[in-house]
Coordinates of C-alpha atoms and ligand atoms in Angstrom, one line a residue:
M250 CA 0.0 0.0 0.0
R251 CA 1.1 3.6 -0.4
P252 CA 0.7 6.4 2.0
D253 CA -2.5 8.3 1.6
P254 CA -2.0 11.3 -0.8
D255 CA -4.2 13.2 1.6
I256 CA -2.1 12.5 4.7
S257 CA -2.1 16.2 5.7
A258 CA -5.9 16.2 6.3
L259 CA -5.4 13.2 8.7
V260 CA -2.5 15.0 10.4
A261 CA -4.7 18.1 11.1
E262 CA -7.5 16.0 12.5
Y263 CA -5.3 13.7 14.6
T264 CA -3.2 16.6 16.0
A265 CA -6.4 18.0 17.4
L266 CA -7.5 14.5 18.7
R267 CA -4.1 13.8 20.2
R268 CA -4.2 17.1 22.1
Q269 CA -7.6 16.2 23.4
L270 CA -6.4 12.9 24.6
H271 CA -3.4 14.5 26.2
Q272 CA -5.8 16.4 28.5
H273 CA -7.4 13.3 29.9
P274 CA -4.6 10.8 30.9
E275 CA -5.5 7.5 32.4
I276 CA -3.2 5.3 34.5
G277 CA -2.1 1.7 34.2
L278 CA -4.8 -0.8 33.2
E279 CA -7.6 1.7 33.8
T280 CA -7.7 3.1 30.3
V281 CA -11.5 3.0 30.1
Q282 CA -12.2 6.4 28.5
T283 CA -9.3 6.1 26.1
V284 CA -10.5 2.7 24.9
S285 CA -14.0 4.1 24.3
F286 CA -12.5 7.0 22.3
V287 CA -10.6 4.5 20.2
K288 CA -13.7 2.4 19.7
S289 CA -15.7 5.4 18.5
K290 CA -13.1 6.2 15.8
L291 CA -12.9 2.6 14.7
D292 CA -16.7 2.5 14.4
E293 CA -16.5 5.6 12.2
Y294 CA -14.1 3.7 9.9
G295 CA -16.2 0.5 10.0
I296 CA -13.2 -1.5 11.4
Q297 CA -13.9 -4.6 13.5
Y298 CA -12.4 -4.9 17.0
E299 CA -12.5 -6.9 20.2
D300 CA -11.6 -6.3 23.8
I301 CA -8.5 -8.1 24.9
G302 CA -6.4 -8.2 28.1
V303 CA -7.5 -5.5 30.6
N304 CA -8.9 -2.4 28.8
S305 CA -6.8 -3.1 25.7
L306 CA -8.3 -3.4 22.2
L307 CA -7.5 -5.4 19.1
A308 CA -8.7 -4.2 15.7
S309 CA -8.3 -6.2 12.5
I310 CA -8.5 -5.3 8.8
S311 CA -8.1 -7.9 6.1
N312 CA -7.9 -7.6 2.4
G313 CA -7.5 -10.2 -0.4
K314 CA -6.6 -13.8 0.2
G315 CA -3.1 -13.5 1.7
D316 CA -2.5 -15.4 4.9
I317 CA 0.2 -13.2 6.4
T318 CA -0.7 -11.1 9.4
V319 CA 1.2 -8.0 10.4
A320 CA 0.4 -6.4 13.8
F321 CA 1.1 -2.9 15.1
R322 CA 1.1 -2.2 18.8
V323 CA 0.8 1.1 20.7
D324 CA 0.4 1.9 24.4
M325 CA -2.2 4.2 25.9
D326 CA -1.4 4.9 29.6
G327 CA -0.2 8.0 31.2
L328 CA 1.9 8.6 34.4
E329 CA 1.3 9.9 37.9
I330 CA 3.2 13.2 37.3
S331 CA 1.9 16.7 37.6
E332 CA 2.3 18.5 34.3
K333 CA 4.3 21.7 34.3
N334 CA 3.5 22.7 30.7
D335 CA 1.2 25.7 30.3
F336 CA -0.1 25.2 26.8
A337 CA -3.8 24.9 26.0
H338 CA -3.8 21.1 25.8
K339 CA -2.2 20.6 29.3
S340 CA -3.5 17.7 31.4
Q341 CA -6.8 18.5 33.1
V342 CA -6.2 15.9 35.7
E343 CA -4.0 17.1 38.5
G344 CA -1.2 14.6 39.3
R345 CA -1.5 12.8 36.0
M346 CA 0.0 13.4 32.6
H347 CA 1.0 11.8 29.3
A348 CA 4.7 12.2 30.0
C349 CA 5.8 9.3 27.8
G350 CA 3.9 10.2 24.6
H351 CA 1.4 7.3 24.7
D352 CA -1.3 9.8 23.8
G353 CA 0.6 10.3 20.5
H354 CA 1.3 6.6 20.1
C355 CA -2.4 5.8 20.5
T356 CA -3.7 8.5 18.1
S357 CA -1.1 7.7 15.5
L358 CA -2.3 4.1 15.2
L359 CA -5.9 5.4 14.9
A360 CA -4.8 7.7 12.1
F361 CA -3.2 4.7 10.5
A362 CA -6.5 2.8 10.9
A363 CA -8.2 5.6 9.0
L364 CA -5.5 5.3 6.3
L365 CA -5.9 1.5 6.0
S366 CA -9.7 1.8 5.8
R367 CA -9.6 4.0 2.8
N368 CA -6.5 2.5 1.1
K369 CA -6.7 -1.3 1.0
E370 CA -3.8 -1.9 -1.4
F371 CA -2.5 -4.9 0.6
N372 CA -3.0 -8.6 0.6
G373 CA -3.4 -10.2 4.1
T374 CA -4.4 -9.0 7.6
V375 CA -3.3 -6.0 9.6
L376 CA -3.9 -6.1 13.4
L377 CA -3.9 -2.9 15.4
L378 CA -3.3 -3.4 19.1
F379 CA -4.1 -0.6 21.5
Q380 CA -2.5 -1.7 24.8
S381 CA -3.1 -0.5 28.4
G382 CA -0.7 -0.6 31.3
E383 CA 2.7 -0.4 29.7
E384 CA 4.2 1.7 32.5
G385 CA 5.0 -1.2 34.8
H386 CA 1.4 -2.6 35.0
E387 CA 2.0 -5.7 32.9
G388 CA -0.6 -4.7 30.2
A389 CA 1.3 -6.8 27.6
L390 CA 1.2 -9.9 29.7
R391 CA -2.6 -9.5 30.2
V392 CA -3.0 -9.3 26.4
I393 CA -0.9 -12.5 25.9
E394 CA -2.7 -14.3 28.7
D395 CA -6.0 -13.4 27.0
G396 CA -4.9 -15.5 24.0
L397 CA -3.5 -13.0 21.4
F398 CA -1.2 -15.6 20.0
E399 CA -3.8 -18.4 20.2
K400 CA -6.5 -16.5 18.5
Y401 CA -4.3 -15.0 15.8
K402 CA -1.4 -16.1 13.8
V403 CA 0.8 -13.0 14.2
D404 CA 3.6 -13.3 11.7
Y405 CA 5.2 -10.0 12.4
L406 CA 4.8 -7.3 15.1
F407 CA 5.9 -3.7 14.9
G408 CA 5.9 -0.9 17.5
Y409 CA 7.6 2.4 18.1
H410 CA 8.4 5.0 20.7
A411 CA 8.6 8.8 20.2
M412 CA 12.2 9.5 21.2
P413 CA 13.5 12.8 22.7
G414 CA 17.0 13.7 21.6
V415 CA 16.5 12.2 18.1
E416 CA 15.8 14.7 15.3
T417 CA 12.3 15.0 14.0
G418 CA 12.0 13.1 10.7
K419 CA 14.6 10.4 11.7
I420 CA 13.9 6.8 12.5
V421 CA 16.2 4.7 14.6
V422 CA 16.4 0.9 14.0
H423 CA 18.6 -1.3 16.3
K424 CA 20.0 -4.4 14.6
G425 CA 19.7 -6.4 17.9
A426 CA 18.9 -5.3 21.4
C427 CA 16.8 -2.1 21.5
M428 CA 15.5 -1.8 25.0
A429 CA 16.9 -3.3 28.2
S430 CA 15.9 -6.1 30.6
E431 CA 14.7 -5.0 34.0
D432 CA 15.1 -7.0 37.2
R433 CA 14.2 -5.9 40.7
F434 CA 15.6 -7.4 43.9
E435 CA 15.2 -7.2 47.6
I436 CA 17.7 -8.5 50.2
L437 CA 16.3 -8.8 53.8
V438 CA 19.3 -8.8 56.1
T439 CA 18.4 -10.2 59.5
G440 CA 20.5 -10.3 62.7
K441 CA 19.4 -9.7 66.3
S442 CA 18.1 -6.5 67.8
G443 CA 19.0 -4.9 71.1
H444 CA 20.3 -1.8 72.9
A445 CA 22.7 0.4 70.9
S446 CA 25.1 0.5 73.9
M447 CA 25.5 -3.3 73.8
P448 CA 26.2 -4.4 70.3
H449 CA 28.1 -7.5 71.6
V450 CA 24.8 -9.1 72.7
C451 CA 23.1 -8.2 69.4
N452 CA 23.9 -9.2 65.9
E453 CA 23.6 -5.9 64.1
P454 CA 22.7 -6.1 60.4
F455 CA 24.1 -2.7 59.2
A456 CA 27.7 -3.7 58.7
A457 CA 26.6 -6.6 56.5
V458 CA 24.3 -4.3 54.5
A459 CA 27.1 -1.8 53.9
D460 CA 29.3 -4.6 52.6
I461 CA 26.5 -6.0 50.4
I462 CA 25.9 -2.6 48.9
K463 CA 29.7 -2.1 48.3
G464 CA 29.9 -5.6 46.8
L465 CA 27.0 -5.0 44.4
Q466 CA 28.7 -1.9 43.1
T467 CA 31.6 -4.1 41.9
I468 CA 29.5 -6.4 39.7
I469 CA 29.5 -4.2 36.6
V470 CA 33.1 -3.2 36.7
R471 CA 34.6 -6.5 37.9
K472 CA 32.3 -9.3 36.7
V473 CA 30.6 -8.1 33.5
P474 CA 32.9 -8.2 30.5
S475 CA 33.8 -4.6 29.5
H476 CA 32.2 -5.0 26.0
E477 CA 28.8 -5.7 27.6
R478 CA 26.4 -3.2 29.2
G479 CA 24.6 -3.4 32.4
V480 CA 23.4 -1.3 35.4
V481 CA 23.0 -2.3 39.0
S482 CA 21.4 0.4 41.1
I483 CA 20.5 0.4 44.8
T484 CA 17.2 2.2 45.1
Q485 CA 16.0 1.8 48.7
V486 CA 17.4 1.0 52.1
H487 CA 15.1 0.7 55.1
G488 CA 16.0 -0.2 58.6
G489 CA 15.8 0.9 62.2
S490 CA 13.4 3.1 64.1
L491 CA 15.2 4.1 67.3
R492 CA 18.2 6.4 67.9
N493 CA 19.5 4.0 70.6
G494 CA 18.4 0.7 69.2
I495 CA 19.8 -1.9 66.8
P496 CA 17.1 -3.3 64.6
D497 CA 16.6 -7.0 63.8
S498 CA 16.6 -6.4 60.0
V499 CA 17.4 -4.1 57.2
L500 CA 15.9 -4.2 53.7
V501 CA 17.9 -3.3 50.6
Q502 CA 16.2 -2.9 47.2
G503 CA 17.8 -2.6 43.8
N504 CA 17.2 -2.5 40.1
V505 CA 19.2 -4.2 37.3
R506 CA 19.3 -3.4 33.6
T507 CA 21.1 -5.3 30.8
N508 CA 21.1 -5.6 27.0
N509 CA 21.5 -9.3 26.8
E510 CA 20.3 -12.4 28.7
S511 CA 23.8 -13.7 29.5
T512 CA 24.7 -10.5 31.3
Q513 CA 21.3 -10.7 33.1
N514 CA 22.1 -14.3 34.2
L515 CA 25.6 -13.3 35.3
I516 CA 24.3 -10.3 37.4
E517 CA 21.6 -12.4 39.1
K518 CA 24.2 -15.0 40.0
N519 CA 26.6 -12.4 41.5
V520 CA 23.9 -10.6 43.5
K521 CA 23.1 -14.0 45.1
Q522 CA 26.8 -14.8 45.7
I523 CA 27.5 -11.4 47.3
A524 CA 24.4 -11.5 49.6
D525 CA 25.2 -15.1 50.7
G526 CA 28.9 -14.5 51.1
V527 CA 28.6 -11.3 53.2
A528 CA 25.9 -12.9 55.3
T529 CA 28.2 -15.8 56.1
M530 CA 31.0 -13.5 57.0
Y531 CA 28.8 -11.5 59.5
G532 CA 26.7 -14.4 60.7
V533 CA 23.4 -12.8 59.7
E534 CA 20.7 -14.1 57.3
A535 CA 20.4 -12.6 53.9
E536 CA 17.1 -13.5 52.1
L537 CA 17.2 -12.6 48.4
D538 CA 14.1 -12.1 46.4
Y539 CA 15.1 -11.5 42.7
V540 CA 12.4 -10.9 40.2
R541 CA 12.8 -10.6 36.4
K542 CA 10.3 -7.9 35.4
H543 CA 11.1 -7.4 31.6
P544 CA 13.1 -9.4 29.2
V545 CA 15.6 -7.7 26.8
L546 CA 13.7 -6.3 23.7
V547 CA 15.7 -7.8 20.7
N548 CA 14.6 -6.8 17.2
T549 CA 14.5 -10.0 15.1
V550 CA 13.6 -8.5 11.7
P551 CA 15.5 -5.2 11.6
G552 CA 16.1 -5.6 7.9
M553 CA 12.4 -5.2 7.1
A554 CA 12.1 -2.1 9.4
I555 CA 15.2 -0.6 7.8
S556 CA 14.0 -0.9 4.3
A557 CA 10.5 0.4 5.2
A558 CA 12.1 3.3 7.1
K559 CA 14.3 4.1 4.2
R560 CA 11.4 4.3 1.8
A561 CA 9.4 6.3 4.4
V562 CA 12.0 9.0 5.2
G563 CA 15.0 8.5 2.9
N564 CA 18.3 6.6 3.5
E565 CA 19.9 9.6 5.1
N566 CA 17.2 9.8 7.8
V567 CA 17.5 6.2 9.1
I568 CA 19.9 5.6 11.9
T569 CA 21.1 2.0 12.6
D570 CA 24.1 2.5 14.9
M571 CA 22.6 4.1 18.0
E572 CA 23.3 2.6 21.4
S573 CA 20.3 0.6 22.8
S574 CA 18.4 2.1 25.8
M575 CA 18.7 1.0 29.4
A576 CA 15.0 1.6 29.9
A577 CA 12.7 -1.4 29.7
E578 CA 9.6 -1.8 27.5
D579 CA 6.9 -4.4 27.8
F580 CA 6.8 -4.9 24.0
A581 CA 9.6 -7.3 24.8
F582 CA 7.0 -9.9 26.1
F583 CA 5.3 -10.0 22.7
M584 CA 8.7 -10.6 21.1
Q585 CA 9.0 -13.9 23.0
H586 CA 6.1 -15.2 20.8
T587 CA 6.7 -13.7 17.3
K588 CA 9.2 -11.9 15.0
G589 CA 9.2 -8.2 14.9
C590 CA 10.9 -4.8 15.4
Y591 CA 10.5 -1.9 17.7
V592 CA 11.8 1.5 16.4
W593 CA 12.4 4.9 17.8
I594 CA 11.0 7.9 15.9
G595 CA 12.7 11.2 16.7
N596 CA 10.6 13.5 18.9
G597 CA 13.1 16.3 18.3
T598 CA 16.4 17.4 19.8
D599 CA 14.7 20.1 21.9
S600 CA 12.1 17.7 23.4
A601 CA 11.9 17.4 27.1
P602 CA 13.0 13.9 28.3
L603 CA 10.5 11.0 28.7
H604 CA 8.8 11.0 32.1
N605 CA 9.6 14.7 32.6
S606 CA 6.8 17.0 33.7
R607 CA 7.4 19.2 30.6
F608 CA 7.4 16.4 28.0
D609 CA 4.9 16.5 25.1
Y610 CA 4.5 14.3 22.0
N611 CA 5.7 16.2 19.0
D612 CA 2.8 16.3 16.5
E613 CA 5.2 16.9 13.6
I614 CA 6.2 13.2 13.7
L615 CA 2.7 11.9 12.9
P616 CA 3.4 11.8 9.1
V617 CA 6.6 10.0 9.7
V618 CA 4.8 7.3 11.8
L619 CA 2.1 7.0 9.1
R620 CA 4.6 6.7 6.3
F621 CA 6.7 4.1 8.2
F622 CA 3.7 2.0 9.1
A623 CA 2.4 2.2 5.5
E624 CA 5.8 1.1 4.2
V625 CA 5.9 -1.8 6.6
V626 CA 2.6 -3.0 5.3
R627 CA 3.8 -2.5 1.7
E628 CA 7.0 -4.4 2.5
I629 CA 5.2 -7.5 3.9
L630 CA 1.7 -7.6 2.5
Ligands
ZN1481 ZN1 7.3 5.5 29.9
ZN1482 ZN1 6.6 5.0 26.9

């Protein structure tokens, strides 16, 4: 299929709709109003859809007899941040805003639905997935559990994120890892409480906690090969309630990012080894709870995305050598079931960062998204 010659009319309409959506952010899996807005537009275009997951929506458009299915996924949820922008379309809900651009992701896929409904030059099926709960609420897992891959043969899946710091008009495609894994851990260090004046009759946990934290800081520099990337951050330490008392236990929490599974395995092994080793040294208990939240997002068909992107924005505007991000993205769960690619579309070099109280989706990138999606369909169907 080719991009609609009248793309500019869609851009005007969807810029207004995007700004409307920006004013009414919903959080997590509670994207009720956003989903009904999406349904009303799909009804207008006569596109079939069904509810899937928790407040997520799956639309489908078929043409011809082709049996290949290409899916596009966007997210819809906002964040619990108070918006500091003062433009007319600022969030009307105090303490909530679309600080990650999911308002723009959502409306751009709807605009693409409009394009598909009037321009059916493809042979096969296009699925459009509007997903809730991307911001740490496991929205993708709910969609998978609800049978996305049992109900549909999804041959390819594509998604994107508007990316601050990347020029408007440019598309970034990673030839492997694109977004990081995320693991979270807690270590509960338990000794024996007592009076601060008599540590010899207690078994105080703080010295062990200090050594565990110091030990964890050495994993990246001493254990992970220097050509690999990873992050180990301590995020919380809780313990004690008295000025003159030694507590029973102290809780340490941390967050781990990597761009490949072997580094992820290596870090998990070392966190355990350090916690156990230090606990033995001090004669305290160290109970580790290590949870893998997100897998690494690895693009498996970057070649398809690169050629579609080149046709959409020209060879000179496709970047293929940018470092992957250490942020996680739940699109990675879908990629455990099918082939696909997740790209970044430049939100501008003067854009506020993601999750910043002054962030706003750059409406100028909508034509870039539409051309890219249209070229993906042309490439595959
Ligand atoms: Zn986000
Ligand atoms: Zn996001």
